[in-house]
mmCIF file with all atom_site columns, C-alpha atoms and ligand atoms in Angstrom:
data_model
loop_
_atom_site.group_PDB
_atom_site.id
_atom_site.type_symbol
_atom_site.label_atom_id
_atom_site.label_alt_id
_atom_site.label_comp_id
_atom_site.label_asym_id
_atom_site.label_entity_id
_atom_site.label_seq_id
_atom_site.pdbx_PDB_ins_code
_atom_site.Cartn_x
_atom_site.Cartn_y
_atom_site.Cartn_z
_atom_site.occupancy
_atom_site.B_iso_or_equiv
_atom_site.pdbx_formal_charge
_atom_site.auth_seq_id
_atom_site.auth_comp_id
_atom_site.auth_asym_id
_atom_site.auth_atom_id
_atom_site.pdbx_PDB_model_num
ATOM   1   C  CA  . UNK W 1 1   ? 127.047 37.470  -23.496 1.00 85.00 ? 1   UNK W CA  1
ATOM   2   C  CA  . UNK W 1 2   ? 127.687 37.402  -19.783 1.00 92.00 ? 2   UNK W CA  1
ATOM   3   C  CA  . UNK W 1 3   ? 124.802 38.818  -17.709 1.00 93.00 ? 3   UNK W CA  1
ATOM   4   C  CA  . UNK W 1 4   ? 127.088 41.345  -15.947 1.00 95.00 ? 4   UNK W CA  1
ATOM   5   C  CA  . UNK W 1 5   ? 128.338 42.482  -19.255 1.00 95.00 ? 5   UNK W CA  1
ATOM   6   C  CA  . UNK W 1 6   ? 124.830 43.267  -20.369 1.00 95.00 ? 6   UNK W CA  1
ATOM   7   C  CA  . UNK W 1 7   ? 124.097 45.187  -17.174 1.00 96.00 ? 7   UNK W CA  1
ATOM   8   C  CA  . UNK W 1 8   ? 127.251 47.335  -17.507 1.00 96.00 ? 8   UNK W CA  1
ATOM   9   C  CA  . UNK W 1 9   ? 126.720 47.935  -21.190 1.00 96.00 ? 9   UNK W CA  1
ATOM   10  C  CA  . UNK W 1 10  ? 123.011 49.020  -20.576 1.00 97.00 ? 10  UNK W CA  1
ATOM   11  C  CA  . UNK W 1 11  ? 124.167 51.187  -17.656 1.00 97.00 ? 11  UNK W CA  1
ATOM   12  C  CA  . UNK W 1 12  ? 126.952 52.983  -19.607 1.00 97.00 ? 12  UNK W CA  1
ATOM   13  C  CA  . UNK W 1 13  ? 124.648 53.485  -22.576 1.00 97.00 ? 13  UNK W CA  1
ATOM   14  C  CA  . UNK W 1 14  ? 122.017 55.069  -20.345 1.00 97.00 ? 14  UNK W CA  1
ATOM   15  C  CA  . UNK W 1 15  ? 124.657 57.333  -18.856 1.00 97.00 ? 15  UNK W CA  1
ATOM   16  C  CA  . UNK W 1 16  ? 125.891 58.498  -22.285 1.00 97.00 ? 16  UNK W CA  1
ATOM   17  C  CA  . UNK W 1 17  ? 122.293 59.252  -23.311 1.00 97.00 ? 17  UNK W CA  1
ATOM   18  C  CA  . UNK W 1 18  ? 121.655 60.982  -19.994 1.00 97.00 ? 18  UNK W CA  1
ATOM   19  C  CA  . UNK W 1 19  ? 124.656 63.241  -20.415 1.00 96.00 ? 19  UNK W CA  1
ATOM   20  C  CA  . UNK W 1 20  ? 123.740 64.123  -24.048 1.00 96.00 ? 20  UNK W CA  1
ATOM   21  C  CA  . UNK W 1 21  ? 120.171 65.018  -22.895 1.00 96.00 ? 21  UNK W CA  1
ATOM   22  C  CA  . UNK W 1 22  ? 121.552 67.195  -20.076 1.00 94.00 ? 22  UNK W CA  1
ATOM   23  C  CA  . UNK W 1 23  ? 124.079 68.966  -22.357 1.00 92.00 ? 23  UNK W CA  1
ATOM   24  C  CA  . UNK W 1 24  ? 121.374 69.519  -24.972 1.00 92.00 ? 24  UNK W CA  1
ATOM   25  C  CA  . UNK W 1 25  ? 118.980 70.875  -22.374 1.00 92.00 ? 25  UNK W CA  1
ATOM   26  C  CA  . UNK W 1 26  ? 121.573 73.279  -21.091 1.00 88.00 ? 26  UNK W CA  1
ATOM   27  C  CA  . UNK W 1 27  ? 122.633 74.437  -24.478 1.00 85.00 ? 27  UNK W CA  1
ATOM   28  C  CA  . UNK W 1 28  ? 119.171 74.848  -26.112 1.00 87.00 ? 28  UNK W CA  1
ATOM   29  C  CA  . UNK W 1 29  ? 116.558 75.191  -23.377 1.00 87.00 ? 29  UNK W CA  1
ATOM   30  C  CA  . UNK W 1 30  ? 118.686 77.152  -20.930 1.00 85.00 ? 30  UNK W CA  1
ATOM   31  C  CA  . UNK W 1 31  ? 120.798 78.795  -23.627 1.00 78.00 ? 31  UNK W CA  1
ATOM   32  C  CA  . UNK W 1 32  ? 123.979 78.148  -21.632 1.00 79.00 ? 32  UNK W CA  1
ATOM   33  C  CA  . UNK W 1 33  ? 126.155 77.467  -24.728 1.00 72.00 ? 33  UNK W CA  1
ATOM   34  C  CA  . UNK W 1 34  ? 129.377 79.319  -25.192 1.00 67.00 ? 34  UNK W CA  1
ATOM   35  C  CA  . UNK W 1 35  ? 128.888 82.991  -26.206 1.00 64.00 ? 35  UNK W CA  1
ATOM   36  C  CA  . UNK W 1 36  ? 129.089 83.278  -29.880 1.00 66.00 ? 36  UNK W CA  1
ATOM   37  C  CA  . UNK W 1 37  ? 128.468 85.817  -32.615 1.00 69.00 ? 37  UNK W CA  1
ATOM   38  C  CA  . UNK W 1 38  ? 128.879 84.619  -36.125 1.00 82.00 ? 38  UNK W CA  1
ATOM   39  C  CA  . UNK W 1 39  ? 128.908 87.322  -38.784 1.00 90.00 ? 39  UNK W CA  1
ATOM   40  C  CA  . UNK W 1 40  ? 131.131 87.312  -41.834 1.00 93.00 ? 40  UNK W CA  1
ATOM   41  C  CA  . UNK W 1 41  ? 132.617 90.048  -43.932 1.00 95.00 ? 41  UNK W CA  1
ATOM   42  C  CA  . UNK W 1 42  ? 134.545 90.243  -47.189 1.00 95.00 ? 42  UNK W CA  1
ATOM   43  C  CA  . UNK W 1 43  ? 138.121 90.856  -45.910 1.00 93.00 ? 43  UNK W CA  1
ATOM   44  C  CA  . UNK W 1 44  ? 139.014 92.537  -49.187 1.00 94.00 ? 44  UNK W CA  1
ATOM   45  C  CA  . UNK W 1 45  ? 136.319 95.155  -48.672 1.00 95.00 ? 45  UNK W CA  1
ATOM   46  C  CA  . UNK W 1 46  ? 136.590 96.056  -45.002 1.00 95.00 ? 46  UNK W CA  1
ATOM   47  C  CA  . UNK W 1 47  ? 136.983 99.801  -45.810 1.00 94.00 ? 47  UNK W CA  1
ATOM   48  C  CA  . UNK W 1 48  ? 133.757 99.917  -47.799 1.00 95.00 ? 48  UNK W CA  1
ATOM   49  C  CA  . UNK W 1 49  ? 131.700 97.661  -45.438 1.00 95.00 ? 49  UNK W CA  1
ATOM   50  C  CA  . UNK W 1 50  ? 129.585 99.305  -42.694 1.00 93.00 ? 50  UNK W CA  1
ATOM   51  C  CA  . UNK W 1 51  ? 130.294 99.831  -39.870 1.00 96.00 ? 51  UNK W CA  1
ATOM   52  C  CA  . UNK W 1 52  ? 133.989 99.486  -40.722 1.00 97.00 ? 52  UNK W CA  1
ATOM   53  C  CA  . UNK W 1 53  ? 133.908 102.172 -43.375 1.00 96.00 ? 53  UNK W CA  1
ATOM   54  C  CA  . UNK W 1 54  ? 133.735 104.592 -40.324 1.00 97.00 ? 54  UNK W CA  1
ATOM   55  C  CA  . UNK W 1 55  ? 135.768 103.160 -37.482 1.00 97.00 ? 55  UNK W CA  1
ATOM   56  C  CA  . UNK W 1 56  ? 135.636 105.064 -34.258 1.00 97.00 ? 56  UNK W CA  1
ATOM   57  C  CA  . UNK W 1 57  ? 133.947 105.477 -30.898 1.00 98.00 ? 57  UNK W CA  1
ATOM   58  C  CA  . UNK W 1 58  ? 130.190 105.838 -30.792 1.00 97.00 ? 58  UNK W CA  1
ATOM   59  C  CA  . UNK W 1 59  ? 127.940 106.480 -27.775 1.00 97.00 ? 59  UNK W CA  1
ATOM   60  C  CA  . UNK W 1 60  ? 124.936 104.092 -27.985 1.00 97.00 ? 60  UNK W CA  1
ATOM   61  C  CA  . UNK W 1 61  ? 123.292 104.681 -24.564 1.00 96.00 ? 61  UNK W CA  1
ATOM   62  C  CA  . UNK W 1 62  ? 123.663 106.615 -21.354 1.00 95.00 ? 62  UNK W CA  1
ATOM   63  C  CA  . UNK W 1 63  ? 126.634 104.579 -20.193 1.00 95.00 ? 63  UNK W CA  1
ATOM   64  C  CA  . UNK W 1 64  ? 127.134 102.561 -23.314 1.00 97.00 ? 64  UNK W CA  1
ATOM   65  C  CA  . UNK W 1 65  ? 129.581 102.771 -26.147 1.00 98.00 ? 65  UNK W CA  1
ATOM   66  C  CA  . UNK W 1 66  ? 130.527 100.989 -29.240 1.00 98.00 ? 66  UNK W CA  1
ATOM   67  C  CA  . UNK W 1 67  ? 134.048 100.914 -30.605 1.00 98.00 ? 67  UNK W CA  1
ATOM   68  C  CA  . UNK W 1 68  ? 134.279 99.986  -34.258 1.00 98.00 ? 68  UNK W CA  1
ATOM   69  C  CA  . UNK W 1 69  ? 137.838 98.965  -34.713 1.00 97.00 ? 69  UNK W CA  1
ATOM   70  C  CA  . UNK W 1 70  ? 139.921 97.335  -37.416 1.00 97.00 ? 70  UNK W CA  1
ATOM   71  C  CA  . UNK W 1 71  ? 142.895 95.107  -36.604 1.00 96.00 ? 71  UNK W CA  1
ATOM   72  C  CA  . UNK W 1 72  ? 145.629 95.632  -39.179 1.00 96.00 ? 72  UNK W CA  1
ATOM   73  C  CA  . UNK W 1 73  ? 149.404 95.173  -39.213 1.00 95.00 ? 73  UNK W CA  1
ATOM   74  C  CA  . UNK W 1 74  ? 150.475 96.530  -36.763 1.00 96.00 ? 74  UNK W CA  1
ATOM   75  C  CA  . UNK W 1 75  ? 147.782 98.589  -35.041 1.00 96.00 ? 75  UNK W CA  1
ATOM   76  C  CA  . UNK W 1 76  ? 144.197 98.724  -33.695 1.00 97.00 ? 76  UNK W CA  1
ATOM   77  C  CA  . UNK W 1 77  ? 142.489 101.281 -35.911 1.00 97.00 ? 77  UNK W CA  1
ATOM   78  C  CA  . UNK W 1 78  ? 139.573 103.112 -34.245 1.00 97.00 ? 78  UNK W CA  1
ATOM   79  C  CA  . UNK W 1 79  ? 139.584 105.861 -36.740 1.00 95.00 ? 79  UNK W CA  1
ATOM   80  C  CA  . UNK W 1 80  ? 141.960 107.979 -34.612 1.00 94.00 ? 80  UNK W CA  1
ATOM   81  C  CA  . UNK W 1 81  ? 139.417 108.242 -31.727 1.00 95.00 ? 81  UNK W CA  1
ATOM   82  C  CA  . UNK W 1 82  ? 140.762 108.087 -28.209 1.00 96.00 ? 82  UNK W CA  1
ATOM   83  C  CA  . UNK W 1 83  ? 139.406 105.160 -26.225 1.00 97.00 ? 83  UNK W CA  1
ATOM   84  C  CA  . UNK W 1 84  ? 138.363 107.217 -23.119 1.00 97.00 ? 84  UNK W CA  1
ATOM   85  C  CA  . UNK W 1 85  ? 135.194 106.368 -21.127 1.00 97.00 ? 85  UNK W CA  1
ATOM   86  C  CA  . UNK W 1 86  ? 133.690 107.241 -17.831 1.00 97.00 ? 86  UNK W CA  1
ATOM   87  C  CA  . UNK W 1 87  ? 133.825 104.664 -15.029 1.00 97.00 ? 87  UNK W CA  1
ATOM   88  C  CA  . UNK W 1 88  ? 130.938 102.264 -15.259 1.00 97.00 ? 88  UNK W CA  1
ATOM   89  C  CA  . UNK W 1 89  ? 130.773 102.339 -19.010 1.00 97.00 ? 89  UNK W CA  1
ATOM   90  C  CA  . UNK W 1 90  ? 129.827 99.231  -20.898 1.00 97.00 ? 90  UNK W CA  1
ATOM   91  C  CA  . UNK W 1 91  ? 131.761 99.067  -24.138 1.00 97.00 ? 91  UNK W CA  1
ATOM   92  C  CA  . UNK W 1 92  ? 131.050 96.839  -27.047 1.00 97.00 ? 92  UNK W CA  1
ATOM   93  C  CA  . UNK W 1 93  ? 134.053 96.271  -29.370 1.00 97.00 ? 93  UNK W CA  1
ATOM   94  C  CA  . UNK W 1 94  ? 133.071 95.416  -32.894 1.00 97.00 ? 94  UNK W CA  1
ATOM   95  C  CA  . UNK W 1 95  ? 136.060 94.264  -34.791 1.00 97.00 ? 95  UNK W CA  1
ATOM   96  C  CA  . UNK W 1 96  ? 137.426 92.614  -37.800 1.00 97.00 ? 96  UNK W CA  1
ATOM   97  C  CA  . UNK W 1 97  ? 140.862 92.200  -39.445 1.00 97.00 ? 97  UNK W CA  1
ATOM   98  C  CA  . UNK W 1 98  ? 142.031 93.547  -42.737 1.00 95.00 ? 98  UNK W CA  1
ATOM   99  C  CA  . UNK W 1 99  ? 144.938 91.109  -43.143 1.00 96.00 ? 99  UNK W CA  1
ATOM   100 C  CA  . UNK W 1 100 ? 145.984 88.342  -40.814 1.00 96.00 ? 100 UNK W CA  1
ATOM   101 C  CA  . UNK W 1 101 ? 144.758 86.938  -37.451 1.00 97.00 ? 101 UNK W CA  1
ATOM   102 C  CA  . UNK W 1 102 ? 145.296 89.355  -34.596 1.00 97.00 ? 102 UNK W CA  1
ATOM   103 C  CA  . UNK W 1 103 ? 144.634 89.004  -30.881 1.00 97.00 ? 103 UNK W CA  1
ATOM   104 C  CA  . UNK W 1 104 ? 142.601 91.375  -28.757 1.00 97.00 ? 104 UNK W CA  1
ATOM   105 C  CA  . UNK W 1 105 ? 143.309 91.138  -25.113 1.00 97.00 ? 105 UNK W CA  1
ATOM   106 C  CA  . UNK W 1 106 ? 142.566 93.826  -22.487 1.00 97.00 ? 106 UNK W CA  1
ATOM   107 C  CA  . UNK W 1 107 ? 144.941 93.512  -19.598 1.00 96.00 ? 107 UNK W CA  1
ATOM   108 C  CA  . UNK W 1 108 ? 143.270 93.260  -16.194 1.00 93.00 ? 108 UNK W CA  1
ATOM   109 C  CA  . UNK W 1 109 ? 139.945 91.975  -17.594 1.00 95.00 ? 109 UNK W CA  1
ATOM   110 C  CA  . UNK W 1 110 ? 138.622 88.621  -18.895 1.00 93.00 ? 110 UNK W CA  1
ATOM   111 C  CA  . UNK W 1 111 ? 138.601 89.927  -22.502 1.00 95.00 ? 111 UNK W CA  1
ATOM   112 C  CA  . UNK W 1 112 ? 140.868 87.830  -24.675 1.00 95.00 ? 112 UNK W CA  1
ATOM   113 C  CA  . UNK W 1 113 ? 139.849 86.946  -28.176 1.00 94.00 ? 113 UNK W CA  1
ATOM   114 C  CA  . UNK W 1 114 ? 140.882 86.608  -31.735 1.00 94.00 ? 114 UNK W CA  1
ATOM   115 C  CA  . UNK W 1 115 ? 140.238 89.085  -34.533 1.00 96.00 ? 115 UNK W CA  1
ATOM   116 C  CA  . UNK W 1 116 ? 140.099 87.199  -37.779 1.00 95.00 ? 116 UNK W CA  1
ATOM   117 C  CA  . UNK W 1 117 ? 139.930 88.367  -41.437 1.00 96.00 ? 117 UNK W CA  1
ATOM   118 C  CA  . UNK W 1 118 ? 136.470 87.441  -42.832 1.00 95.00 ? 118 UNK W CA  1
ATOM   119 C  CA  . UNK W 1 119 ? 134.716 87.539  -39.450 1.00 94.00 ? 119 UNK W CA  1
ATOM   120 C  CA  . UNK W 1 120 ? 133.128 90.217  -37.353 1.00 95.00 ? 120 UNK W CA  1
ATOM   121 C  CA  . UNK W 1 121 ? 134.047 89.821  -33.646 1.00 94.00 ? 121 UNK W CA  1
ATOM   122 C  CA  . UNK W 1 122 ? 132.055 91.437  -30.928 1.00 93.00 ? 122 UNK W CA  1
ATOM   123 C  CA  . UNK W 1 123 ? 133.111 91.629  -27.315 1.00 93.00 ? 123 UNK W CA  1
ATOM   124 C  CA  . UNK W 1 124 ? 131.401 93.633  -24.496 1.00 95.00 ? 124 UNK W CA  1
ATOM   125 C  CA  . UNK W 1 125 ? 133.023 94.719  -21.354 1.00 96.00 ? 125 UNK W CA  1
ATOM   126 C  CA  . UNK W 1 126 ? 132.002 96.880  -18.370 1.00 96.00 ? 126 UNK W CA  1
ATOM   127 C  CA  . UNK W 1 127 ? 134.734 99.031  -16.935 1.00 97.00 ? 127 UNK W CA  1
ATOM   128 C  CA  . UNK W 1 128 ? 134.057 99.866  -13.267 1.00 96.00 ? 128 UNK W CA  1
ATOM   129 C  CA  . UNK W 1 129 ? 137.510 100.917 -12.045 1.00 95.00 ? 129 UNK W CA  1
ATOM   130 C  CA  . UNK W 1 130 ? 139.209 103.984 -13.351 1.00 97.00 ? 130 UNK W CA  1
ATOM   131 C  CA  . UNK W 1 131 ? 142.674 103.565 -14.829 1.00 96.00 ? 131 UNK W CA  1
ATOM   132 C  CA  . UNK W 1 132 ? 144.596 102.713 -17.907 1.00 97.00 ? 132 UNK W CA  1
ATOM   133 C  CA  . UNK W 1 133 ? 143.860 99.391  -19.548 1.00 97.00 ? 133 UNK W CA  1
ATOM   134 C  CA  . UNK W 1 134 ? 146.409 98.040  -22.063 1.00 97.00 ? 134 UNK W CA  1
ATOM   135 C  CA  . UNK W 1 135 ? 145.081 96.407  -25.231 1.00 97.00 ? 135 UNK W CA  1
ATOM   136 C  CA  . UNK W 1 136 ? 147.453 93.827  -26.619 1.00 97.00 ? 136 UNK W CA  1
ATOM   137 C  CA  . UNK W 1 137 ? 147.670 91.795  -29.755 1.00 97.00 ? 137 UNK W CA  1
ATOM   138 C  CA  . UNK W 1 138 ? 148.431 88.266  -28.546 1.00 95.00 ? 138 UNK W CA  1
ATOM   139 C  CA  . UNK W 1 139 ? 148.525 86.442  -31.818 1.00 96.00 ? 139 UNK W CA  1
ATOM   140 C  CA  . UNK W 1 140 ? 151.825 86.580  -33.691 1.00 96.00 ? 140 UNK W CA  1
ATOM   141 C  CA  . UNK W 1 141 ? 151.037 88.605  -36.767 1.00 96.00 ? 141 UNK W CA  1
ATOM   142 C  CA  . UNK W 1 142 ? 154.369 89.603  -38.294 1.00 96.00 ? 142 UNK W CA  1
ATOM   143 C  CA  . UNK W 1 143 ? 157.529 91.624  -37.739 1.00 96.00 ? 143 UNK W CA  1
ATOM   144 C  CA  . UNK W 1 144 ? 155.802 94.398  -35.882 1.00 96.00 ? 144 UNK W CA  1
ATOM   145 C  CA  . UNK W 1 145 ? 153.583 92.207  -33.693 1.00 97.00 ? 145 UNK W CA  1
ATOM   146 C  CA  . UNK W 1 146 ? 155.204 93.442  -30.470 1.00 96.00 ? 146 UNK W CA  1
ATOM   147 C  CA  . UNK W 1 147 ? 154.272 96.993  -31.381 1.00 95.00 ? 147 UNK W CA  1
ATOM   148 C  CA  . UNK W 1 148 ? 150.621 96.262  -31.815 1.00 97.00 ? 148 UNK W CA  1
ATOM   149 C  CA  . UNK W 1 149 ? 148.998 97.711  -28.637 1.00 96.00 ? 149 UNK W CA  1
ATOM   150 C  CA  . UNK W 1 150 ? 146.710 100.485 -27.554 1.00 96.00 ? 150 UNK W CA  1
ATOM   151 C  CA  . UNK W 1 151 ? 145.212 101.787 -24.402 1.00 97.00 ? 151 UNK W CA  1
ATOM   152 C  CA  . UNK W 1 152 ? 141.791 102.364 -22.913 1.00 97.00 ? 152 UNK W CA  1
ATOM   153 C  CA  . UNK W 1 153 ? 141.443 105.171 -20.356 1.00 97.00 ? 153 UNK W CA  1
ATOM   154 C  CA  . UNK W 1 154 ? 138.633 104.955 -17.737 1.00 97.00 ? 154 UNK W CA  1
ATOM   155 C  CA  . UNK W 1 155 ? 138.021 108.161 -15.920 1.00 96.00 ? 155 UNK W CA  1
HETATM 156 CU CU1 . LIG L 2 .   ? 148.527 91.808  -34.453 1.00 93.66 ? 1   LIG L CU1 1
HETATM 157 CU CU2 . LIG L 2 .   ? 150.113 90.391  -33.291 1.00 93.66 ? 1   LIG L CU2 1
#
C-alpha cells in the first residue's frame, strides 16, 4: 500500500472514532440525547388503563397542570374539560391514541408530535403569553381529519 494511502486511512479512521466518542459522550455523559419517553399501552384497553380511564385536566403544582388526553377519530378527548390555564402555566400533555396515528401540534409553539396507538406520548409546554392556541391534528387520520382540532386558552 502506498504510504500516503496509509496515512489518510489512519487519519480518517481516527476521525470516525473521535466523532463516535464525542457523540457517545454527549448522549450518555451529558445526557444531550433527543428527548424521549417510551411507555407502551394496550391500544384495545385505553378506556380501562390509568390515567386514560379518566381523561381530563389535573392541577399538579402551583403553576403546573397535566392534561390526560386521548386522540381518537376525529377529536382530542380531554374528558370534556376546557383547556384553560393562567399565563405562565406549565402544562404536560399525556396522550395516546385509541385508533390510528394522530398528530398533536400547538400552533405558535414548538410542540409538534405524533400520538400513536400503543404508545404513551408526553409533551410539556410553558405558556407565557395569554391568548388562544390552536391544537391541530397534522397526521392524516381519515375522512374527518380536517375537523380534528381543539383550543387552549391562556388567561
Ligand atoms: Cu387525527 Cu388527523
